[in-house]
mmCIF file with all atom_site columns, C-alpha atoms in Angstrom:
data_model
loop_
_atom_site.group_PDB
_atom_site.id
_atom_site.type_symbol
_atom_site.label_atom_id
_atom_site.label_alt_id
_atom_site.label_comp_id
_atom_site.label_asym_id
_atom_site.label_entity_id
_atom_site.label_seq_id
_atom_site.pdbx_PDB_ins_code
_atom_site.Cartn_x
_atom_site.Cartn_y
_atom_site.Cartn_z
_atom_site.occupancy
_atom_site.B_iso_or_equiv
_atom_site.pdbx_formal_charge
_atom_site.auth_seq_id
_atom_site.auth_comp_id
_atom_site.auth_asym_id
_atom_site.auth_atom_id
_atom_site.pdbx_PDB_model_num
ATOM 1  C CA . MET H 1 1  ? 131.484 4.140   -25.228 1.00 58.00 ? 1057 MET H CA 1
ATOM 2  C CA . ALA H 1 2  ? 134.868 3.058   -26.617 1.00 64.00 ? 1058 ALA H CA 1
ATOM 3  C CA . GLU H 1 3  ? 137.998 2.727   -24.559 1.00 64.00 ? 1059 GLU H CA 1
ATOM 4  C CA . ALA H 1 4  ? 141.509 1.529   -25.266 1.00 61.00 ? 1060 ALA H CA 1
ATOM 5  C CA . ILE H 1 5  ? 142.556 -1.549  -23.340 1.00 58.00 ? 1061 ILE H CA 1
ATOM 6  C CA . GLN H 1 6  ? 145.779 -0.770  -21.496 1.00 51.00 ? 1062 GLN H CA 1
ATOM 7  C CA . SER H 1 7  ? 148.921 -2.799  -22.069 1.00 47.00 ? 1063 SER H CA 1
ATOM 8  C CA . PRO H 1 8  ? 150.214 -4.902  -19.166 1.00 44.00 ? 1064 PRO H CA 1
ATOM 9  C CA . PRO H 1 9  ? 152.852 -2.749  -17.373 1.00 41.00 ? 1065 PRO H CA 1
ATOM 10 C CA . ALA H 1 10 ? 155.627 -5.319  -17.722 1.00 37.00 ? 1066 ALA H CA 1
ATOM 11 C CA . LEU H 1 11 ? 155.278 -5.292  -21.504 1.00 38.00 ? 1067 LEU H CA 1
ATOM 12 C CA . SER H 1 12 ? 154.777 -1.572  -22.156 1.00 37.00 ? 1068 SER H CA 1
ATOM 13 C CA . GLY H 1 13 ? 157.353 0.592   -23.833 1.00 35.00 ? 1069 GLY H CA 1
ATOM 14 C CA . GLY H 1 14 ? 160.901 -0.435  -24.529 1.00 36.00 ? 1070 GLY H CA 1
ATOM 15 C CA . GLY H 1 15 ? 160.577 0.684   -28.149 1.00 36.00 ? 1071 GLY H CA 1
ATOM 16 C CA . ARG H 1 16 ? 158.551 -2.382  -29.058 1.00 37.00 ? 1072 ARG H CA 1
ATOM 17 C CA . GLU H 1 17 ? 155.703 -2.035  -31.466 1.00 41.00 ? 1073 GLU H CA 1
ATOM 18 C CA . GLY H 1 18 ? 153.169 -3.555  -29.057 1.00 41.00 ? 1074 GLY H CA 1
ATOM 19 C CA . ASN H 1 19 ? 152.448 -0.612  -26.730 1.00 44.00 ? 1075 ASN H CA 1
ATOM 20 C CA . LEU H 1 20 ? 148.652 -0.560  -26.482 1.00 42.00 ? 1076 LEU H CA 1
ATOM 21 C CA . ALA H 1 21 ? 148.492 2.644   -24.453 1.00 44.00 ? 1077 ALA H CA 1
ATOM 22 C CA . GLU H 1 22 ? 150.047 4.619   -27.324 1.00 49.00 ? 1078 GLU H CA 1
ATOM 23 C CA . LYS H 1 23 ? 148.585 2.791   -30.310 1.00 64.00 ? 1079 LYS H CA 1
ATOM 24 C CA . GLU H 1 24 ? 145.189 1.713   -28.983 1.00 88.00 ? 1080 GLU H CA 1
ATOM 25 C CA . GLU H 1 25 ? 145.626 -1.720  -30.567 1.00 92.00 ? 1081 GLU H CA 1
ATOM 26 C CA . LEU H 1 26 ? 142.574 -3.076  -28.773 1.00 94.00 ? 1082 LEU H CA 1
ATOM 27 C CA . ILE H 1 27 ? 139.430 -1.003  -28.397 1.00 95.00 ? 1083 ILE H CA 1
ATOM 28 C CA . GLN H 1 28 ? 136.464 -2.045  -26.250 1.00 96.00 ? 1084 GLN H CA 1
ATOM 29 C CA . LYS H 1 29 ? 132.952 -0.752  -26.932 1.00 96.00 ? 1085 LYS H CA 1
ATOM 30 C CA . ARG H 1 30 ? 130.109 -1.578  -24.538 1.00 96.00 ? 1086 ARG H CA 1
ATOM 31 C CA . GLU H 1 31 ? 126.443 -1.111  -25.332 1.00 97.00 ? 1087 GLU H CA 1
ATOM 32 C CA . GLY H 1 32 ? 124.184 -2.692  -22.728 1.00 96.00 ? 1088 GLY H CA 1
ATOM 33 C CA . PRO H 1 33 ? 124.752 -6.474  -22.728 1.00 97.00 ? 1089 PRO H CA 1
ATOM 34 C CA . LEU H 1 34 ? 126.926 -6.292  -25.889 1.00 98.00 ? 1090 LEU H CA 1
ATOM 35 C CA . CYS H 1 35 ? 130.704 -5.801  -25.868 1.00 97.00 ? 1091 CYS H CA 1
ATOM 36 C CA . THR H 1 36 ? 132.642 -5.317  -29.108 1.00 97.00 ? 1092 THR H CA 1
ATOM 37 C CA . LEU H 1 37 ? 136.424 -5.747  -29.107 1.00 97.00 ? 1093 LEU H CA 1
ATOM 38 C CA . VAL H 1 38 ? 138.221 -4.217  -32.090 1.00 97.00 ? 1094 VAL H CA 1
ATOM 39 C CA . ILE H 1 39 ? 141.790 -5.137  -33.015 1.00 97.00 ? 1095 ILE H CA 1
ATOM 40 C CA . ASN H 1 40 ? 142.938 -1.722  -34.239 1.00 95.00 ? 1096 ASN H CA 1
ATOM 41 C CA . ARG H 1 41 ? 145.948 -2.243  -36.521 1.00 95.00 ? 1097 ARG H CA 1
ATOM 42 C CA . PRO H 1 42 ? 144.446 -1.900  -40.002 1.00 96.00 ? 1098 PRO H CA 1
ATOM 43 C CA . GLU H 1 43 ? 147.798 -0.827  -41.506 1.00 95.00 ? 1099 GLU H CA 1
ATOM 44 C CA . LYS H 1 44 ? 149.136 -4.277  -40.491 1.00 95.00 ? 1100 LYS H CA 1
ATOM 45 C CA . ARG H 1 45 ? 145.913 -6.112  -41.372 1.00 96.00 ? 1101 ARG H CA 1
ATOM 46 C CA . ASN H 1 46 ? 145.216 -6.327  -37.630 1.00 96.00 ? 1102 ASN H CA 1
ATOM 47 C CA . MET H 1 47 ? 148.112 -8.653  -36.869 1.00 96.00 ? 1103 MET H CA 1
ATOM 48 C CA . VAL H 1 48 ? 148.217 -9.446  -33.144 1.00 96.00 ? 1104 VAL H CA 1
ATOM 49 C CA . THR H 1 49 ? 151.237 -8.543  -30.984 1.00 94.00 ? 1105 THR H CA 1
ATOM 50 C CA . VAL H 1 50 ? 152.211 -10.145 -27.666 1.00 93.00 ? 1106 VAL H CA 1
ATOM 51 C CA . ASP H 1 51 ? 150.736 -7.177  -25.765 1.00 90.00 ? 1107 ASP H CA 1
ATOM 52 C CA . CYS H 1 52 ? 147.500 -7.360  -27.740 1.00 93.00 ? 1108 CYS H CA 1
ATOM 53 C CA . LEU H 1 53 ? 147.217 -11.117 -27.139 1.00 94.00 ? 1109 LEU H CA 1
ATOM 54 C CA . LEU H 1 54 ? 147.711 -10.624 -23.397 1.00 94.00 ? 1110 LEU H CA 1
ATOM 55 C CA . ALA H 1 55 ? 145.171 -7.783  -23.379 1.00 92.00 ? 1111 ALA H CA 1
ATOM 56 C CA . LEU H 1 56 ? 142.671 -9.967  -25.262 1.00 96.00 ? 1112 LEU H CA 1
ATOM 57 C CA . THR H 1 57 ? 143.176 -12.803 -22.777 1.00 96.00 ? 1113 THR H CA 1
ATOM 58 C CA . ARG H 1 58 ? 142.782 -10.510 -19.765 1.00 95.00 ? 1114 ARG H CA 1
ATOM 59 C CA . THR H 1 59 ? 139.738 -8.797  -21.288 1.00 96.00 ? 1115 THR H CA 1
ATOM 60 C CA . PHE H 1 60 ? 137.972 -12.093 -22.069 1.00 96.00 ? 1116 PHE H CA 1
ATOM 61 C CA . GLU H 1 61 ? 138.629 -13.268 -18.501 1.00 96.00 ? 1117 GLU H CA 1
ATOM 62 C CA . GLU H 1 62 ? 137.151 -10.031 -17.115 1.00 96.00 ? 1118 GLU H CA 1
ATOM 63 C CA . LEU H 1 63 ? 134.136 -10.216 -19.426 1.00 96.00 ? 1119 LEU H CA 1
ATOM 64 C CA . ALA H 1 64 ? 133.488 -13.848 -18.446 1.00 96.00 ? 1120 ALA H CA 1
ATOM 65 C CA . GLY H 1 65 ? 132.945 -12.659 -14.879 1.00 96.00 ? 1121 GLY H CA 1
ATOM 66 C CA . ASP H 1 66 ? 130.676 -9.754  -15.852 1.00 97.00 ? 1122 ASP H CA 1
ATOM 67 C CA . ALA H 1 67 ? 127.034 -10.842 -15.488 1.00 97.00 ? 1123 ALA H CA 1
ATOM 68 C CA . ASP H 1 68 ? 125.873 -7.777  -17.451 1.00 97.00 ? 1124 ASP H CA 1
ATOM 69 C CA . ILE H 1 69 ? 127.680 -8.866  -20.639 1.00 97.00 ? 1125 ILE H CA 1
ATOM 70 C CA . ARG H 1 70 ? 125.737 -11.416 -22.685 1.00 97.00 ? 1126 ARG H CA 1
ATOM 71 C CA . CYS H 1 71 ? 127.583 -11.252 -26.024 1.00 98.00 ? 1127 CYS H CA 1
ATOM 72 C CA . VAL H 1 72 ? 131.140 -10.424 -27.133 1.00 98.00 ? 1128 VAL H CA 1
ATOM 73 C CA . ILE H 1 73 ? 132.007 -9.609  -30.743 1.00 97.00 ? 1129 ILE H CA 1
ATOM 74 C CA . LEU H 1 74 ? 135.666 -9.712  -31.808 1.00 97.00 ? 1130 LEU H CA 1
ATOM 75 C CA . THR H 1 75 ? 136.395 -7.813  -35.019 1.00 97.00 ? 1131 THR H CA 1
ATOM 76 C CA . GLY H 1 76 ? 139.195 -6.018  -36.823 1.00 97.00 ? 1132 GLY H CA 1
ATOM 77 C CA . ALA H 1 77 ? 139.479 -2.397  -37.916 1.00 96.00 ? 1133 ALA H CA 1
ATOM 78 C CA . GLY H 1 78 ? 139.575 -1.395  -41.575 1.00 95.00 ? 1134 GLY H CA 1
ATOM 79 C CA . GLU H 1 79 ? 138.341 -3.040  -44.738 1.00 94.00 ? 1135 GLU H CA 1
ATOM 80 C CA . GLN H 1 80 ? 141.206 -5.408  -45.651 1.00 93.00 ? 1136 GLN H CA 1
ATOM 81 C CA . ALA H 1 81 ? 141.195 -8.173  -43.048 1.00 92.00 ? 1137 ALA H CA 1
ATOM 82 C CA . PHE H 1 82 ? 139.771 -9.337  -39.734 1.00 95.00 ? 1138 PHE H CA 1
ATOM 83 C CA . CYS H 1 83 ? 143.189 -10.526 -38.525 1.00 96.00 ? 1139 CYS H CA 1
ATOM 84 C CA . ALA H 1 84 ? 146.232 -11.670 -40.502 1.00 95.00 ? 1140 ALA H CA 1
ATOM 85 C CA . GLY H 1 85 ? 147.599 -13.678 -37.567 1.00 95.00 ? 1141 GLY H CA 1
ATOM 86 C CA . PHE H 1 86 ? 150.482 -13.043 -35.196 1.00 95.00 ? 1142 PHE H CA 1
ATOM 87 C CA . ASP H 1 87 ? 152.947 -10.223 -35.949 1.00 94.00 ? 1143 ASP H CA 1
ATOM 88 C CA . ILE H 1 88 ? 156.320 -11.974 -35.598 1.00 93.00 ? 1144 ILE H CA 1
ATOM 89 C CA . GLY H 1 89 ? 157.999 -8.737  -36.727 1.00 91.00 ? 1145 GLY H CA 1
ATOM 90 C CA . ALA H 1 90 ? 156.978 -7.153  -33.411 1.00 87.00 ? 1146 ALA H CA 1
ATOM 91 C CA . LEU H 1 91 ? 158.898 -9.758  -31.380 1.00 88.00 ? 1147 LEU H CA 1
ATOM 92 C CA . PRO H 1 92 ? 162.186 -8.622  -29.834 1.00 85.00 ? 1148 PRO H CA 1
ATOM 93 C CA . THR H 1 93 ? 165.224 -9.861  -31.709 1.00 82.00 ? 1149 THR H CA 1
#
């Protein structure tokens, strides 16, 4: 089962490129004791936005407290890159 990780409310919207609810930048797939997190911005070589970084942090904290999860895999969507780093173009000017 895959689900989009929701953006923190304080950072959603506002015309910024980091709205996870609309773009599904971070997808979580759980299969038994395995959880796969997919950074889903292949058109940007999976560059991380502020919202995505906060969602990753929150998700890892939640998974650390989940006794059913034994392994977490972090990967990127597409064929070009795992993650090209932080997307400074998504920062407000």
